[in-house]
Structure formats: C-alpha cells, structure tokens
Amino acid sequence: MYYFFKIALTALLVVAVSEISKRSSLLGGALASLPLVSFLGMIWLYIDTGNTDKVSELSRNIFWLVLPSLSFFLLLPYLLKKGVGFSTSFGISTVVMIGLYLGMVFCLKKIGIQ
C-alpha cells in the first residue's frame, strides 16, 4: 500500500503540472521548477532507510547533476524559436543534455565524487 501511495502522489504532481500549464505556463513552470521529484526522493529515501548520510549524498549528487539538465531548458526553446520541429528540438535537446550528464559524471569522478 505504501508503494502505491508513493506512485500515486508522484503521478498526481506530474498531472498537476500538465493541467496547470494548460491555463498558465508561468504557474505551471513555477510548479515544475520546484524540485518536487528531488524532495519526494529524499523523503522516501529517509522514510525507507532512516539514513541521513544517504539523503545527504543524494542531495549533493542532485546538485551536481542539475547543472547539465539546465542545458535542455535553454536549448529547447531556442530551437523551437528557430523553427525546428518539436520532436527534433526535443530530441536534440535531450541528446545534448545526456552528453553533458556523461561529461559531468566523468568530471565528478576525476575529482573524487562518486
């Protein structure tokens, strides 16, 4: 039952962002920009393990990996405004973001962050 509750709450938040964005992209963007998945992930991790070290490590890793994800939100609107189709823009933005994720993971390993 607990597992179902976690799935239902997470799905509800995603649907809420989608529905609110239909009415106001600014409000939808504000809700989507909140690190809700990160919040929930840390809460579920703590409830499931009671381990604050794991929560701390997750939080630190989220920080470093948010940086490459920002490329998606810069590149997608740029490509769309240039007239590139949605699917192509979405694909290119995703591939660039994944490349930057891989680069960030490589760099973090080099400086000793696992």
Coordinates of N, CA and C in Angstrom, one line a residue, residues 4-111:
F4 N 2.2 1.9 -3.5 CA 1.1 2.5 -4.3 C 0.9 4.0 -4.0
F5 N 1.0 4.3 -2.7 CA 0.8 5.7 -2.3 C 2.0 6.6 -2.9
K6 N 3.2 6.1 -2.9 CA 4.3 6.8 -3.4 C 4.1 7.1 -4.9
I7 N 3.7 6.1 -5.6 CA 3.5 6.2 -7.1 C 2.3 7.1 -7.4
A8 N 1.2 7.0 -6.6 CA 0.0 7.9 -6.8 C 0.4 9.4 -6.6
L9 N 1.1 9.6 -5.5 CA 1.4 11.0 -5.2 C 2.3 11.6 -6.3
T10 N 3.3 10.9 -6.7 CA 4.3 11.3 -7.7 C 3.5 11.6 -9.0
A11 N 2.7 10.7 -9.4 CA 1.9 10.8 -10.7 C 1.0 12.0 -10.6
L12 N 0.4 12.2 -9.4 CA -0.5 13.4 -9.2 C 0.2 14.7 -9.4
L13 N 1.4 14.8 -9.0 CA 2.2 16.0 -9.2 C 2.5 16.2 -10.6
V14 N 2.9 15.2 -11.4 CA 3.1 15.3 -12.8 C 1.9 15.8 -13.6
V15 N 0.8 15.2 -13.3 CA -0.5 15.6 -13.9 C -0.9 17.0 -13.5
A16 N -0.6 17.4 -12.3 CA -1.0 18.7 -11.9 C -0.2 19.8 -12.7
V17 N 1.1 19.5 -12.9 CA 1.9 20.4 -13.7 C 1.4 20.5 -15.1
S18 N 1.0 19.4 -15.7 CA 0.5 19.4 -17.0 C -0.9 20.2 -17.1
E19 N -1.8 20.0 -16.2 CA -3.1 20.6 -16.2 C -2.9 22.1 -15.9
I20 N -2.1 22.5 -14.9 CA -2.0 23.9 -14.6 C -1.3 24.6 -15.7
S21 N -0.4 24.0 -16.4 CA 0.3 24.6 -17.6 C -0.6 24.9 -18.7
K22 N -1.7 24.2 -18.8 CA -2.7 24.5 -19.9 C -3.3 25.9 -19.7
R23 N -3.5 26.2 -18.4 CA -4.1 27.5 -18.1 C -3.1 28.6 -17.9
S24 N -1.9 28.3 -17.3 CA -0.9 29.3 -17.1 C 0.4 28.7 -17.2
S25 N 1.2 29.0 -18.3 CA 2.5 28.4 -18.4 C 3.5 28.9 -17.3
L26 N 3.2 30.2 -16.9 CA 4.1 30.7 -15.8 C 3.9 29.9 -14.5
L27 N 2.6 29.7 -14.1 CA 2.3 29.0 -12.9 C 2.8 27.5 -13.1
G28 N 2.5 26.9 -14.2 CA 3.0 25.6 -14.5 C 4.5 25.4 -14.4
G29 N 5.2 26.4 -15.0 CA 6.6 26.5 -14.9 C 7.1 26.6 -13.5
A30 N 6.4 27.4 -12.7 CA 6.9 27.6 -11.3 C 6.7 26.3 -10.6
L31 N 5.6 25.6 -10.8 CA 5.4 24.3 -10.1 C 6.4 23.3 -10.6
A32 N 6.7 23.2 -11.9 CA 7.6 22.3 -12.5 C 9.0 22.6 -12.0
S33 N 9.3 23.8 -11.8 CA 10.7 24.2 -11.4 C 11.0 23.8 -10.0
L34 N 10.0 23.6 -9.2 CA 10.3 23.1 -7.8 C 10.9 21.7 -7.9
P35 N 11.9 21.5 -7.1 CA 12.5 20.2 -7.1 C 11.6 19.1 -6.4
L36 N 10.4 19.0 -6.9 CA 9.4 18.1 -6.3 C 9.9 16.6 -6.3
V37 N 10.5 16.2 -7.4 CA 10.9 14.8 -7.5 C 12.1 14.6 -6.5
S38 N 13.0 15.6 -6.4 CA 14.1 15.5 -5.5 C 13.6 15.5 -4.1
F39 N 12.6 16.4 -3.8 CA 12.0 16.4 -2.4 C 11.5 15.0 -2.1
L40 N 10.6 14.6 -3.0 CA 10.0 13.3 -2.7 C 11.0 12.1 -2.6
G41 N 12.0 12.1 -3.5 CA 13.0 11.1 -3.4 C 13.7 11.1 -2.1
M42 N 14.1 12.3 -1.6 CA 14.8 12.4 -0.3 C 13.9 11.9 0.8
I43 N 12.6 12.4 0.8 CA 11.7 12.0 1.8 C 11.5 10.5 1.8
W44 N 11.2 9.9 0.6 CA 11.0 8.4 0.6 C 12.3 7.7 1.0
L45 N 13.4 8.2 0.6 CA 14.7 7.5 1.0 C 14.9 7.5 2.5
Y46 N 14.6 8.7 3.1 CA 14.7 8.8 4.6 C 13.7 7.9 5.3
I47 N 12.5 7.9 4.8 CA 11.4 7.1 5.4 C 11.8 5.6 5.3
D48 N 12.3 5.2 4.1 CA 12.6 3.8 3.9 C 13.9 3.4 4.6
T49 N 14.9 4.2 4.8 CA 16.1 3.8 5.3 C 16.5 4.4 6.7
G50 N 15.9 5.7 6.9 CA 16.3 6.4 8.1 C 17.8 6.8 8.1
N51 N 18.4 6.8 7.0 CA 19.8 7.0 6.8 C 20.0 8.5 6.3
T52 N 20.5 9.4 7.2 CA 20.7 10.7 6.8 C 21.9 10.9 5.9
D53 N 22.9 10.0 6.0 CA 24.1 10.0 5.1 C 23.7 9.8 3.7
K54 N 22.7 8.8 3.5 CA 22.3 8.5 2.1 C 21.5 9.8 1.5
V55 N 20.7 10.4 2.4 CA 19.9 11.6 2.0 C 20.9 12.7 1.6
S56 N 21.9 12.9 2.4 CA 22.9 13.9 2.2 C 23.7 13.7 0.9
E57 N 24.0 12.4 0.6 CA 24.7 12.1 -0.6 C 23.8 12.3 -1.8
L58 N 22.6 11.9 -1.7 CA 21.6 12.1 -2.8 C 21.5 13.6 -3.1
S59 N 21.4 14.4 -2.1 CA 21.2 15.8 -2.2 C 22.4 16.4 -2.9
R60 N 23.6 16.0 -2.5 CA 24.8 16.5 -3.2 C 24.9 16.1 -4.6
N61 N 24.5 14.9 -4.9 CA 24.6 14.4 -6.3 C 23.5 15.1 -7.2
I62 N 22.4 15.4 -6.6 CA 21.3 16.1 -7.3 C 21.9 17.5 -7.7
F63 N 22.5 18.2 -6.8 CA 23.1 19.5 -7.1 C 24.0 19.4 -8.3
W64 N 24.9 18.5 -8.3 CA 25.9 18.5 -9.4 C 25.2 18.1 -10.7
L65 N 24.2 17.3 -10.7 CA 23.5 16.8 -11.9 C 22.4 17.7 -12.4
V66 N 22.0 18.7 -11.6 CA 21.1 19.7 -12.1 C 21.7 20.6 -13.1
L67 N 23.0 20.8 -13.0 CA 23.7 21.7 -13.9 C 23.6 21.3 -15.3
P68 N 23.9 20.0 -15.7 CA 23.8 19.7 -17.1 C 22.3 19.6 -17.6
S69 N 21.4 19.4 -16.7 CA 20.0 19.4 -17.1 C 19.5 20.7 -17.5
L70 N 20.1 21.8 -17.1 CA 19.7 23.1 -17.4 C 19.8 23.4 -18.9
S71 N 20.8 22.7 -19.6 CA 21.0 22.8 -21.0 C 19.7 22.5 -21.8
F72 N 19.0 21.6 -21.3 CA 17.7 21.2 -22.0 C 16.8 22.4 -22.1
F73 N 16.6 23.1 -21.0 CA 15.7 24.2 -20.9 C 16.1 25.4 -21.6
L74 N 17.4 25.5 -21.9 CA 17.9 26.6 -22.7 C 17.9 26.3 -24.2
L75 N 18.2 25.1 -24.5 CA 18.3 24.7 -26.0 C 16.9 24.4 -26.6
L76 N 16.0 23.8 -25.9 CA 14.7 23.5 -26.4 C 14.0 24.8 -26.9
P77 N 13.8 25.8 -26.1 CA 13.1 27.0 -26.6 C 13.8 27.7 -27.7
Y78 N 15.2 27.6 -27.7 CA 16.0 28.3 -28.7 C 15.7 27.6 -30.1
L79 N 15.7 26.2 -30.1 CA 15.5 25.5 -31.3 C 14.0 25.7 -31.8
L80 N 13.1 25.7 -30.9 CA 11.7 25.9 -31.3 C 11.5 27.3 -31.9
K81 N 12.1 28.3 -31.3 CA 12.0 29.7 -31.9 C 12.7 29.8 -33.3
K82 N 13.7 28.9 -33.5 CA 14.4 28.9 -34.8 C 13.6 28.2 -35.9
G83 N 12.4 27.6 -35.5 CA 11.6 26.9 -36.4 C 11.8 25.4 -36.5
V84 N 12.7 24.9 -35.7 CA 12.9 23.4 -35.7 C 11.7 22.8 -35.1
G85 N 11.2 21.7 -35.7 CA 10.0 21.0 -35.2 C 10.2 20.5 -33.8
F86 N 9.0 20.3 -33.1 CA 9.0 19.9 -31.7 C 9.8 18.6 -31.5
S87 N 9.5 17.6 -32.2 CA 10.2 16.3 -32.0 C 11.7 16.4 -32.2
T88 N 12.1 17.1 -33.2 CA 13.5 17.2 -33.5 C 14.2 18.1 -32.4
S89 N 13.6 19.2 -32.0 CA 14.1 20.0 -31.0 C 14.2 19.3 -29.7
F90 N 13.2 18.5 -29.4 CA 13.1 17.7 -28.1 C 14.3 16.7 -28.1
G91 N 14.4 16.0 -29.3 CA 15.4 15.0 -29.4 C 16.8 15.6 -29.3
I92 N 17.1 16.7 -30.0 CA 18.4 17.3 -30.0 C 18.7 17.8 -28.5
S93 N 17.8 18.4 -27.9 CA 18.0 18.9 -26.6 C 18.2 17.8 -25.6
T94 N 17.6 16.7 -25.8 CA 17.8 15.5 -24.9 C 19.1 14.9 -25.1
V95 N 19.6 14.8 -26.4 CA 20.9 14.2 -26.6 C 22.0 15.1 -26.1
V96 N 21.9 16.4 -26.3 CA 22.9 17.3 -25.7 C 22.9 17.2 -24.2
M97 N 21.7 17.2 -23.6 CA 21.7 17.1 -22.1 C 22.3 15.8 -21.6
I98 N 22.0 14.6 -22.3 CA 22.6 13.4 -21.9 C 24.2 13.4 -22.1
G99 N 24.6 14.0 -23.2 CA 26.1 14.2 -23.3 C 26.7 15.0 -22.2
L100 N 26.0 16.1 -21.8 CA 26.5 16.9 -20.7 C 26.5 16.2 -19.4
Y101 N 25.4 15.3 -19.2 CA 25.4 14.5 -18.0 C 26.6 13.5 -18.0
L102 N 26.9 12.9 -19.1 CA 28.0 12.0 -19.1 C 29.3 12.7 -18.8
G103 N 29.4 13.9 -19.4 CA 30.6 14.7 -19.2 C 30.7 15.1 -17.7
M104 N 29.6 15.5 -17.1 CA 29.6 15.9 -15.7 C 30.0 14.7 -14.8
V105 N 29.4 13.5 -15.1 CA 29.8 12.3 -14.3 C 31.3 12.0 -14.4
F106 N 31.8 12.1 -15.7 CA 33.2 11.9 -15.9 C 34.1 12.9 -15.0
C107 N 33.7 14.2 -15.1 CA 34.4 15.2 -14.3 C 34.3 15.0 -12.8
L108 N 33.1 14.6 -12.4 CA 33.0 14.4 -10.9 C 33.8 13.2 -10.5
K109 N 33.9 12.1 -11.3 CA 34.8 11.0 -10.9 C 36.2 11.4 -10.8
K110 N 36.6 12.3 -11.8 CA 38.0 12.8 -11.8 C 38.4 13.6 -10.5
I111 N 37.4 14.2 -9.9 CA 37.7 15.0 -8.7 C 37.3 14.2 -7.4

